[in-house]
PDB file of C-alpha atoms in Angstrom:
ATOM      1  CA  MET B   1      60.632-244.181-161.114  1.00  0.00           C
ATOM      2  CA  LEU B   2      63.468-245.223-158.789  1.00  0.00           C
ATOM      3  CA  GLU B   3      62.964-246.192-155.146  1.00  0.00           C
ATOM      4  CA  ILE B   4      65.870-246.905-152.809  1.00  0.00           C
ATOM      5  CA  ARG B   5      65.017-248.087-149.335  1.00  0.00           C
ATOM      6  CA  ASN B   6      67.339-248.622-146.357  1.00  0.00           C
ATOM      7  CA  ILE B   7      70.439-249.571-148.364  1.00  0.00           C
ATOM      8  CA  SER B   8      73.497-250.588-146.353  1.00  0.00           C
ATOM      9  CA  VAL B   9      76.807-251.773-147.806  1.00  0.00           C
ATOM     10  CA  GLU B  10      79.749-253.078-145.796  1.00  0.00           C
ATOM     11  CA  ILE B  11      83.082-254.148-147.308  1.00  0.00           C
ATOM     12  CA  ALA B  12      86.024-255.542-145.330  1.00  0.00           C
ATOM     13  CA  GLY B  13      84.355-254.529-142.091  1.00  0.00           C
ATOM     14  CA  LYS B  14      83.823-250.921-143.164  1.00  0.00           C
ATOM     15  CA  ARG B  15      80.300-249.508-143.500  1.00  0.00           C
ATOM     16  CA  LEU B  16      80.282-247.552-146.793  1.00  0.00           C
ATOM     17  CA  LEU B  17      76.528-246.935-147.005  1.00  0.00           C
ATOM     18  CA  ASP B  18      74.353-246.837-143.927  1.00  0.00           C
ATOM     19  CA  ASP B  19      70.557-247.051-144.182  1.00  0.00           C
ATOM     20  CA  VAL B  20      70.307-244.879-147.323  1.00  0.00           C
ATOM     21  CA  SER B  21      66.822-244.137-148.675  1.00  0.00           C
ATOM     22  CA  LEU B  22      65.796-241.849-151.516  1.00  0.00           C
ATOM     23  CA  ASP B  23      63.617-241.752-154.601  1.00  0.00           C
ATOM     24  CA  ILE B  24      63.615-240.210-158.061  1.00  0.00           C
ATOM     25  CA  GLN B  25      60.405-239.069-159.666  1.00  0.00           C
ATOM     26  CA  ARG B  26      59.544-238.820-163.318  1.00  0.00           C
ATOM     27  CA  GLY B  27      60.834-235.703-165.057  1.00  0.00           C
ATOM     28  CA  GLU B  28      63.207-234.401-162.395  1.00  0.00           C
ATOM     29  CA  ILE B  29      66.918-233.904-161.877  1.00  0.00           C
ATOM     30  CA  VAL B  30      68.302-235.093-158.557  1.00  0.00           C
ATOM     31  CA  ALA B  31      71.856-234.051-157.705  1.00  0.00           C
ATOM     32  CA  LEU B  32      73.951-236.287-155.460  1.00  0.00           C
ATOM     33  CA  LEU B  33      76.492-234.263-153.478  1.00  0.00           C
ATOM     34  CA  GLY B  34      79.039-235.108-150.825  1.00  0.00           C
ATOM     35  CA  PRO B  35      82.760-234.952-150.064  1.00  0.00           C
ATOM     36  CA  ASN B  36      85.225-237.530-151.359  1.00  0.00           C
ATOM     37  CA  GLY B  37      84.648-240.867-149.682  1.00  0.00           C
ATOM     38  CA  SER B  38      81.081-240.100-148.651  1.00  0.00           C
ATOM     39  CA  GLY B  39      79.675-243.037-150.639  1.00  0.00           C
ATOM     40  CA  LYS B  40      78.410-241.415-153.840  1.00  0.00           C
ATOM     41  CA  SER B  41      80.003-243.838-156.312  1.00  0.00           C
ATOM     42  CA  MET B  42      79.192-246.810-154.078  1.00  0.00           C
ATOM     43  CA  LEU B  43      75.553-245.737-154.078  1.00  0.00           C
ATOM     44  CA  ILE B  44      75.587-245.599-157.888  1.00  0.00           C
ATOM     45  CA  SER B  45      77.134-249.087-158.032  1.00  0.00           C
ATOM     46  CA  THR B  46      74.437-250.397-155.697  1.00  0.00           C
ATOM     47  CA  ILE B  47      71.594-248.790-157.629  1.00  0.00           C
ATOM     48  CA  THR B  48      72.765-250.378-160.874  1.00  0.00           C
ATOM     49  CA  GLY B  49      73.271-253.827-159.352  1.00  0.00           C
ATOM     50  CA  GLU B  50      77.060-253.840-159.635  1.00  0.00           C
ATOM     51  CA  GLN B  51      77.306-253.946-155.819  1.00  0.00           C
ATOM     52  CA  THR B  52      74.991-256.123-153.719  1.00  0.00           C
ATOM     53  CA  PRO B  53      73.878-254.466-150.476  1.00  0.00           C
ATOM     54  CA  GLN B  54      73.773-256.307-147.148  1.00  0.00           C
ATOM     55  CA  SER B  55      70.285-254.905-146.613  1.00  0.00           C
ATOM     56  CA  GLY B  56      67.704-252.748-148.318  1.00  0.00           C
ATOM     57  CA  SER B  57      66.147-252.699-151.775  1.00  0.00           C
ATOM     58  CA  VAL B  58      66.352-250.926-155.130  1.00  0.00           C
ATOM     59  CA  ARG B  59      63.246-250.811-157.307  1.00  0.00           C
ATOM     60  CA  PHE B  60      63.017-249.370-160.807  1.00  0.00           C
ATOM     61  CA  HIS B  61      59.529-248.683-162.154  1.00  0.00           C
ATOM     62  CA  GLY B  62      58.122-250.814-159.366  1.00  0.00           C
ATOM     63  CA  ASN B  63      60.280-253.912-159.915  1.00  0.00           C
ATOM     64  CA  ALA B  64      63.452-254.983-158.131  1.00  0.00           C
ATOM     65  CA  ILE B  65      66.441-253.939-160.234  1.00  0.00           C
ATOM     66  CA  SER B  66      67.692-257.547-160.150  1.00  0.00           C
ATOM     67  CA  LYS B  67      64.465-258.783-161.784  1.00  0.00           C
ATOM     68  CA  TRP B  68      64.873-256.715-164.936  1.00  0.00           C
ATOM     69  CA  HIS B  69      66.094-258.439-168.084  1.00  0.00           C
ATOM     70  CA  PRO B  70      69.473-256.832-168.888  1.00  0.00           C
ATOM     71  CA  GLN B  71      68.463-255.862-172.431  1.00  0.00           C
ATOM     72  CA  SER B  72      65.215-254.264-171.312  1.00  0.00           C
ATOM     73  CA  LEU B  73      66.950-252.473-168.457  1.00  0.00           C
ATOM     74  CA  ALA B  74      69.565-251.091-170.865  1.00  0.00           C
ATOM     75  CA  ARG B  75      66.818-249.538-172.967  1.00  0.00           C
ATOM     76  CA  HIS B  76      65.455-247.632-169.982  1.00  0.00           C
ATOM     77  CA  LEU B  77      68.483-246.915-167.791  1.00  0.00           C
ATOM     78  CA  ALA B  78      71.950-245.739-168.826  1.00  0.00           C
ATOM     79  CA  VAL B  79      74.940-245.080-166.593  1.00  0.00           C
ATOM     80  CA  LEU B  80      78.005-242.906-167.066  1.00  0.00           C
ATOM     81  CA  PRO B  81      80.628-244.100-164.561  1.00  0.00           C
ATOM     82  CA  GLN B  82      83.199-241.834-163.006  1.00  0.00           C
ATOM     83  CA  GLN B  83      85.902-243.389-165.207  1.00  0.00           C
ATOM     84  CA  SER B  84      85.592-245.225-168.524  1.00  0.00           C
ATOM     85  CA  LEU B  85      88.865-246.947-169.373  1.00  0.00           C
ATOM     86  CA  LEU B  86      89.389-247.922-173.003  1.00  0.00           C
ATOM     87  CA  SER B  87      92.773-248.469-174.636  1.00  0.00           C
ATOM     88  CA  PHE B  88      91.670-250.132-177.901  1.00  0.00           C
ATOM     89  CA  PRO B  89      92.213-247.979-181.026  1.00  0.00           C
ATOM     90  CA  PHE B  90      88.500-247.361-181.630  1.00  0.00           C
ATOM     91  CA  THR B  91      87.408-244.111-183.172  1.00  0.00           C
ATOM     92  CA  GLY B  92      85.133-241.822-181.216  1.00  0.00           C
ATOM     93  CA  ARG B  93      82.273-242.848-183.473  1.00  0.00           C
ATOM     94  CA  GLU B  94      82.886-246.550-182.890  1.00  0.00           C
ATOM     95  CA  VAL B  95      82.747-245.997-179.129  1.00  0.00           C
ATOM     96  CA  ALA B  96      79.460-244.109-179.416  1.00  0.00           C
ATOM     97  CA  ASP B  97      78.047-246.807-181.704  1.00  0.00           C
ATOM     98  CA  LEU B  98      78.449-249.394-178.922  1.00  0.00           C
ATOM     99  CA  SER B  99      75.423-247.808-177.260  1.00  0.00           C
ATOM    100  CA  ARG B 100      73.032-249.347-179.762  1.00  0.00           C
ATOM    101  CA  ILE B 101      73.843-252.990-178.953  1.00  0.00           C
ATOM    102  CA  PRO B 102      70.715-253.445-176.751  1.00  0.00           C
ATOM    103  CA  HIS B 103      68.464-252.353-179.629  1.00  0.00           C
ATOM    104  CA  ASN B 104      67.192-254.010-182.773  1.00  0.00           C
ATOM    105  CA  THR B 105      66.451-250.829-184.680  1.00  0.00           C
ATOM    106  CA  GLY B 106      68.751-251.326-187.660  1.00  0.00           C
ATOM    107  CA  ARG B 107      71.893-249.600-188.856  1.00  0.00           C
ATOM    108  CA  GLU B 108      70.159-246.578-190.418  1.00  0.00           C
ATOM    109  CA  ILE B 109      68.160-245.621-187.323  1.00  0.00           C
ATOM    110  CA  ASP B 110      71.115-246.315-185.022  1.00  0.00           C
ATOM    111  CA  ALA B 111      73.377-244.083-187.115  1.00  0.00           C
ATOM    112  CA  ALA B 112      70.814-241.266-187.088  1.00  0.00           C
ATOM    113  CA  ILE B 113      70.487-241.445-183.286  1.00  0.00           C
ATOM    114  CA  VAL B 114      74.243-241.391-182.711  1.00  0.00           C
ATOM    115  CA  ASP B 115      74.626-238.475-185.158  1.00  0.00           C
ATOM    116  CA  GLU B 116      71.954-236.483-183.331  1.00  0.00           C
ATOM    117  CA  VAL B 117      73.534-237.069-179.935  1.00  0.00           C
ATOM    118  CA  LEU B 118      77.041-236.240-181.142  1.00  0.00           C
ATOM    119  CA  ASN B 119      75.688-232.971-182.514  1.00  0.00           C
ATOM    120  CA  GLU B 120      73.963-232.186-179.211  1.00  0.00           C
ATOM    121  CA  LEU B 121      77.305-232.624-177.422  1.00  0.00           C
ATOM    122  CA  ASP B 122      79.404-230.718-179.966  1.00  0.00           C
ATOM    123  CA  ALA B 123      81.298-233.975-180.582  1.00  0.00           C
ATOM    124  CA  GLN B 124      80.875-234.675-184.300  1.00  0.00           C
ATOM    125  CA  GLY B 125      84.414-233.458-184.887  1.00  0.00           C
ATOM    126  CA  LEU B 126      85.697-236.251-182.634  1.00  0.00           C
ATOM    127  CA  SER B 127      84.034-239.057-184.597  1.00  0.00           C
ATOM    128  CA  LYS B 128      87.003-240.043-186.751  1.00  0.00           C
ATOM    129  CA  LYS B 129      89.709-239.479-184.159  1.00  0.00           C
ATOM    130  CA  LEU B 130      91.138-242.402-182.205  1.00  0.00           C
ATOM    131  CA  TYR B 131      89.622-242.473-178.752  1.00  0.00           C
ATOM    132  CA  PRO B 132      92.905-243.057-176.832  1.00  0.00           C
ATOM    133  CA  ASN B 133      94.364-239.927-178.476  1.00  0.00           C
ATOM    134  CA  LEU B 134      91.570-237.653-177.272  1.00  0.00           C
ATOM    135  CA  SER B 135      91.925-235.332-174.293  1.00  0.00           C
ATOM    136  CA  GLY B 136      90.139-236.158-171.040  1.00  0.00           C
ATOM    137  CA  GLY B 137      87.286-233.785-171.820  1.00  0.00           C
ATOM    138  CA  GLU B 138      86.915-235.099-175.361  1.00  0.00           C
ATOM    139  CA  GLN B 139      86.829-238.698-174.138  1.00  0.00           C
ATOM    140  CA  GLN B 140      84.174-237.710-171.623  1.00  0.00           C
ATOM    141  CA  ARG B 141      82.009-236.202-174.355  1.00  0.00           C
ATOM    142  CA  ILE B 142      82.278-239.407-176.407  1.00  0.00           C
ATOM    143  CA  GLN B 143      81.383-241.519-173.374  1.00  0.00           C
ATOM    144  CA  LEU B 144      78.447-239.253-172.638  1.00  0.00           C
ATOM    145  CA  ALA B 145      77.355-239.613-176.279  1.00  0.00           C
ATOM    146  CA  ARG B 146      77.521-243.390-175.874  1.00  0.00           C
ATOM    147  CA  VAL B 147      75.375-243.284-172.730  1.00  0.00           C
ATOM    148  CA  LEU B 148      72.806-240.886-174.172  1.00  0.00           C
ATOM    149  CA  SER B 149      72.518-242.779-177.455  1.00  0.00           C
ATOM    150  CA  GLN B 150      71.682-245.914-175.483  1.00  0.00           C
ATOM    151  CA  VAL B 151      68.415-244.412-174.198  1.00  0.00           C
ATOM    152  CA  TRP B 152      67.838-241.597-176.684  1.00  0.00           C
ATOM    153  CA  GLN B 153      64.946-243.348-178.396  1.00  0.00           C
ATOM    154  CA  ALA B 154      61.562-243.306-176.640  1.00  0.00           C
ATOM    155  CA  ALA B 155      60.885-246.517-174.688  1.00  0.00           C
ATOM    156  CA  LYS B 156      57.847-248.128-173.082  1.00  0.00           C
ATOM    157  CA  LEU B 157      58.605-246.440-169.760  1.00  0.00           C
ATOM    158  CA  PRO B 158      60.296-243.143-168.884  1.00  0.00           C
ATOM    159  CA  ARG B 159      64.074-243.368-169.029  1.00  0.00           C
ATOM    160  CA  LEU B 160      66.640-242.723-166.318  1.00  0.00           C
ATOM    161  CA  LEU B 161      70.155-241.338-166.711  1.00  0.00           C
ATOM    162  CA  ILE B 162      72.677-241.894-163.920  1.00  0.00           C
ATOM    163  CA  LEU B 163      75.737-239.707-164.405  1.00  0.00           C
ATOM    164  CA  ASP B 164      78.744-239.863-162.091  1.00  0.00           C
ATOM    165  CA  GLU B 165      80.611-236.545-162.323  1.00  0.00           C
ATOM    166  CA  PRO B 166      79.832-236.032-166.038  1.00  0.00           C
ATOM    167  CA  SER B 167      81.425-232.578-166.261  1.00  0.00           C
ATOM    168  CA  SER B 168      84.639-233.344-164.366  1.00  0.00           C
ATOM    169  CA  TYR B 169      86.861-232.784-167.442  1.00  0.00           C
ATOM    170  CA  PHE B 170      84.686-230.274-169.298  1.00  0.00           C
ATOM    171  CA  ASP B 171      85.663-226.724-170.080  1.00  0.00           C
ATOM    172  CA  LEU B 172      83.214-223.923-169.249  1.00  0.00           C
ATOM    173  CA  ALA B 173      81.432-223.981-172.619  1.00  0.00           C
ATOM    174  CA  HIS B 174      80.794-227.737-172.483  1.00  0.00           C
ATOM    175  CA  GLN B 175      79.726-227.569-168.839  1.00  0.00           C
ATOM    176  CA  ARG B 176      77.050-225.111-169.910  1.00  0.00           C
ATOM    177  CA  LEU B 177      76.140-227.258-172.903  1.00  0.00           C
ATOM    178  CA  LEU B 178      75.654-230.259-170.621  1.00  0.00           C
ATOM    179  CA  LEU B 179      73.523-228.249-168.209  1.00  0.00           C
ATOM    180  CA  GLU B 180      71.235-227.070-171.001  1.00  0.00           C
ATOM    181  CA  LEU B 181      70.959-230.606-172.395  1.00  0.00           C
ATOM    182  CA  LEU B 182      69.973-232.094-169.017  1.00  0.00           C
ATOM    183  CA  LEU B 183      67.260-229.482-168.576  1.00  0.00           C
ATOM    184  CA  LYS B 184      66.014-230.276-172.069  1.00  0.00           C
ATOM    185  CA  LEU B 185      65.937-234.034-171.453  1.00  0.00           C
ATOM    186  CA  VAL B 186      63.799-233.926-168.308  1.00  0.00           C
ATOM    187  CA  GLY B 187      61.073-232.346-170.397  1.00  0.00           C
ATOM    188  CA  ASN B 188      61.203-235.329-172.745  1.00  0.00           C
ATOM    189  CA  ASP B 189      60.388-238.363-170.573  1.00  0.00           C
ATOM    190  CA  PHE B 190      63.748-238.537-168.800  1.00  0.00           C
ATOM    191  CA  SER B 191      64.817-238.345-165.184  1.00  0.00           C
ATOM    192  CA  VAL B 192      68.406-237.736-164.128  1.00  0.00           C
ATOM    193  CA  LEU B 193      70.477-238.683-161.082  1.00  0.00           C
ATOM    194  CA  VAL B 194      73.751-236.810-161.344  1.00  0.00           C
ATOM    195  CA  VAL B 195      76.786-236.847-159.044  1.00  0.00           C
ATOM    196  CA  LEU B 196      78.336-233.387-158.876  1.00  0.00           C
ATOM    197  CA  HIS B 197      81.114-231.593-157.049  1.00  0.00           C
ATOM    198  CA  ASP B 198      80.077-228.207-158.426  1.00  0.00           C
ATOM    199  CA  ILE B 199      77.561-226.776-155.954  1.00  0.00           C
ATOM    200  CA  ASN B 200      76.595-223.982-158.324  1.00  0.00           C
ATOM    201  CA  MET B 201      75.829-226.415-161.132  1.00  0.00           C
ATOM    202  CA  ALA B 202      73.578-228.327-158.775  1.00  0.00           C
ATOM    203  CA  MET B 203      71.803-225.095-157.871  1.00  0.00           C
ATOM    204  CA  SER B 204      71.346-224.351-161.580  1.00  0.00           C
ATOM    205  CA  CYS B 205      69.769-227.635-162.608  1.00  0.00           C
ATOM    206  CA  ALA B 206      68.605-229.833-159.730  1.00  0.00           C
ATOM    207  CA  ASP B 207      65.025-230.063-158.541  1.00  0.00           C
ATOM    208  CA  ARG B 208      66.159-231.923-155.431  1.00  0.00           C
ATOM    209  CA  VAL B 209      69.493-232.669-153.790  1.00  0.00           C
ATOM    210  CA  VAL B 210      70.794-235.673-151.853  1.00  0.00           C
ATOM    211  CA  LEU B 211      73.605-234.701-149.502  1.00  0.00           C
ATOM    212  CA  LEU B 212      75.725-237.655-148.334  1.00  0.00           C
ATOM    213  CA  LYS B 213      78.046-237.595-145.351  1.00  0.00           C
ATOM    214  CA  ALA B 214      80.050-240.664-144.274  1.00  0.00           C
ATOM    215  CA  GLY B 215      77.721-243.027-146.086  1.00  0.00           C
ATOM    216  CA  ARG B 216      74.498-241.617-144.656  1.00  0.00           C
ATOM    217  CA  VAL B 217      71.902-239.226-146.054  1.00  0.00           C
ATOM    218  CA  HIS B 218      72.546-235.940-144.285  1.00  0.00           C
ATOM    219  CA  ALA B 219      69.745-234.173-146.163  1.00  0.00           C
ATOM    220  CA  PHE B 220      67.368-234.910-149.042  1.00  0.00           C
ATOM    221  CA  ALA B 221      64.849-232.298-150.146  1.00  0.00           C
ATOM    222  CA  ASP B 222      64.354-229.501-152.658  1.00  0.00           C
ATOM    223  CA  THR B 223      67.587-227.795-153.701  1.00  0.00           C
ATOM    224  CA  GLN B 224      67.062-224.566-151.779  1.00  0.00           C
ATOM    225  CA  SER B 225      66.342-226.440-148.548  1.00  0.00           C
ATOM    226  CA  VAL B 226      69.458-228.627-148.795  1.00  0.00           C
ATOM    227  CA  ILE B 227      72.100-226.216-150.075  1.00  0.00           C
ATOM    228  CA  THR B 228      72.367-223.964-147.044  1.00  0.00           C
ATOM    229  CA  LYS B 229      75.257-222.411-145.151  1.00  0.00           C
ATOM    230  CA  GLU B 230      74.672-224.813-142.273  1.00  0.00           C
ATOM    231  CA  ASN B 231      74.674-227.963-144.422  1.00  0.00           C
ATOM    232  CA  LEU B 232      77.733-226.945-146.443  1.00  0.00           C
ATOM    233  CA  LEU B 233      79.637-226.222-143.226  1.00  0.00           C
ATOM    234  CA  SER B 234      78.568-229.506-141.629  1.00  0.00           C
ATOM    235  CA  VAL B 235      79.253-231.747-144.650  1.00  0.00           C
ATOM    236  CA  PHE B 236      82.083-230.002-146.552  1.00  0.00           C
ATOM    237  CA  ARG B 237      83.632-227.941-143.711  1.00  0.00           C
ATOM    238  CA  VAL B 238      83.406-224.764-145.795  1.00  0.00           C
ATOM    239  CA  LYS B 239      82.002-221.375-144.960  1.00  0.00           C
ATOM    240  CA  CYS B 240      80.195-219.566-147.741  1.00  0.00           C
ATOM    241  CA  ASP B 241      77.950-216.720-148.751  1.00  0.00           C
ATOM    242  CA  PHE B 242      74.996-216.781-151.131  1.00  0.00           C
ATOM    243  CA  LEU B 243      75.108-214.122-153.826  1.00  0.00           C
ATOM    244  CA  SER B 244      72.507-213.271-156.431  1.00  0.00           C
ATOM    245  CA  ASN B 245      72.909-212.565-160.133  1.00  0.00           C
ATOM    246  CA  PRO B 246      71.277-209.138-160.595  1.00  0.00           C
ATOM    247  CA  ASP B 247      70.010-210.048-164.076  1.00  0.00           C
ATOM    248  CA  SER B 248      68.688-213.596-163.613  1.00  0.00           C
ATOM    249  CA  LYS B 249      68.103-213.301-159.833  1.00  0.00           C
ATOM    250  CA  GLN B 250      69.615-216.787-159.560  1.00  0.00           C
ATOM    251  CA  GLU B 251      71.598-217.442-156.392  1.00  0.00           C
ATOM    252  CA  PHE B 252      75.069-218.927-156.352  1.00  0.00           C
ATOM    253  CA  VAL B 253      77.559-219.964-153.690  1.00  0.00           C
ATOM    254  CA  ALA B 254      80.788-218.089-153.000  1.00  0.00           C
ATOM    255  CA  LEU B 255      83.141-220.138-150.811  1.00  0.00           C
ATOM    256  CA  HIS B 256      85.521-218.192-148.608  1.00  0.00           C
ATOM    257  CA  ASP B 257      86.906-220.365-145.796  1.00  0.00           C
ATOM    258  CA  VAL B 258      87.698-223.989-144.937  1.00  0.00           C
ATOM    259  CA  VAL B 259      87.225-225.095-141.348  1.00  0.00           C
ATOM    260  CA  LYS B 260      89.912-227.561-140.249  1.00  0.00           C
ATOM    261  CA  PRO B 261      88.855-230.675-138.319  1.00  0.00           C
ATOM    262  CA  GLY B 262      88.546-230.086-134.597  1.00  0.00           C
ATOM    263  CA  ARG B 263      87.810-226.384-134.907  1.00  0.00           C
TER     264      ARG B 263
END
């Protein structure tokens, strides 16, 4: 579905991405992990065409991302950025409705899609409230509703969601709701590339993990192979243990020490 080959980005003499290659297959969740400044958001900007790389290529369903017609691309690929700034006094519903601009499906179908997505995200109660007055987590749910509504309807090709820290402002209940929704979507002709800081969330949902360090791919493989004590120490400078839930048998990470630089 998405093929990234040998991407390098340099700005003001600083190499932000260095020979990055990865791919996303149909029907999988790929988590993108790395410390602050490792190049995660820059990689997202490059994938979507916002940033032009000095070298390398990005192909979506076999075609260069730059060759896609913007309207057609918007029907197949939707992006939730790390921050979505909006100060106009739109209601939550009006923000979510913006998602349907690339479509010609009519007001009735568009309204039904937005309603369904708002319900999935427990956000119907935010519809009539002014967006600038919402809390950070509430704004994030509306923005996520906007992004999902954009590609909610089946398209000619499988759809791709790119989410940059989607749960950063969510409480525990809505983090779990998002996790369950992502797992549901990949069974319905979606793939997901999601930037996360929560290692345990990545372990709960990702089929594969990309681990970035200083703009390079430190590891890219199935989740269990990438999220190891050695990799977490090397990339995040943290020591950890892996514990297991006795009921679900699912493993999770317990962090217990930070290693200072030079030690």
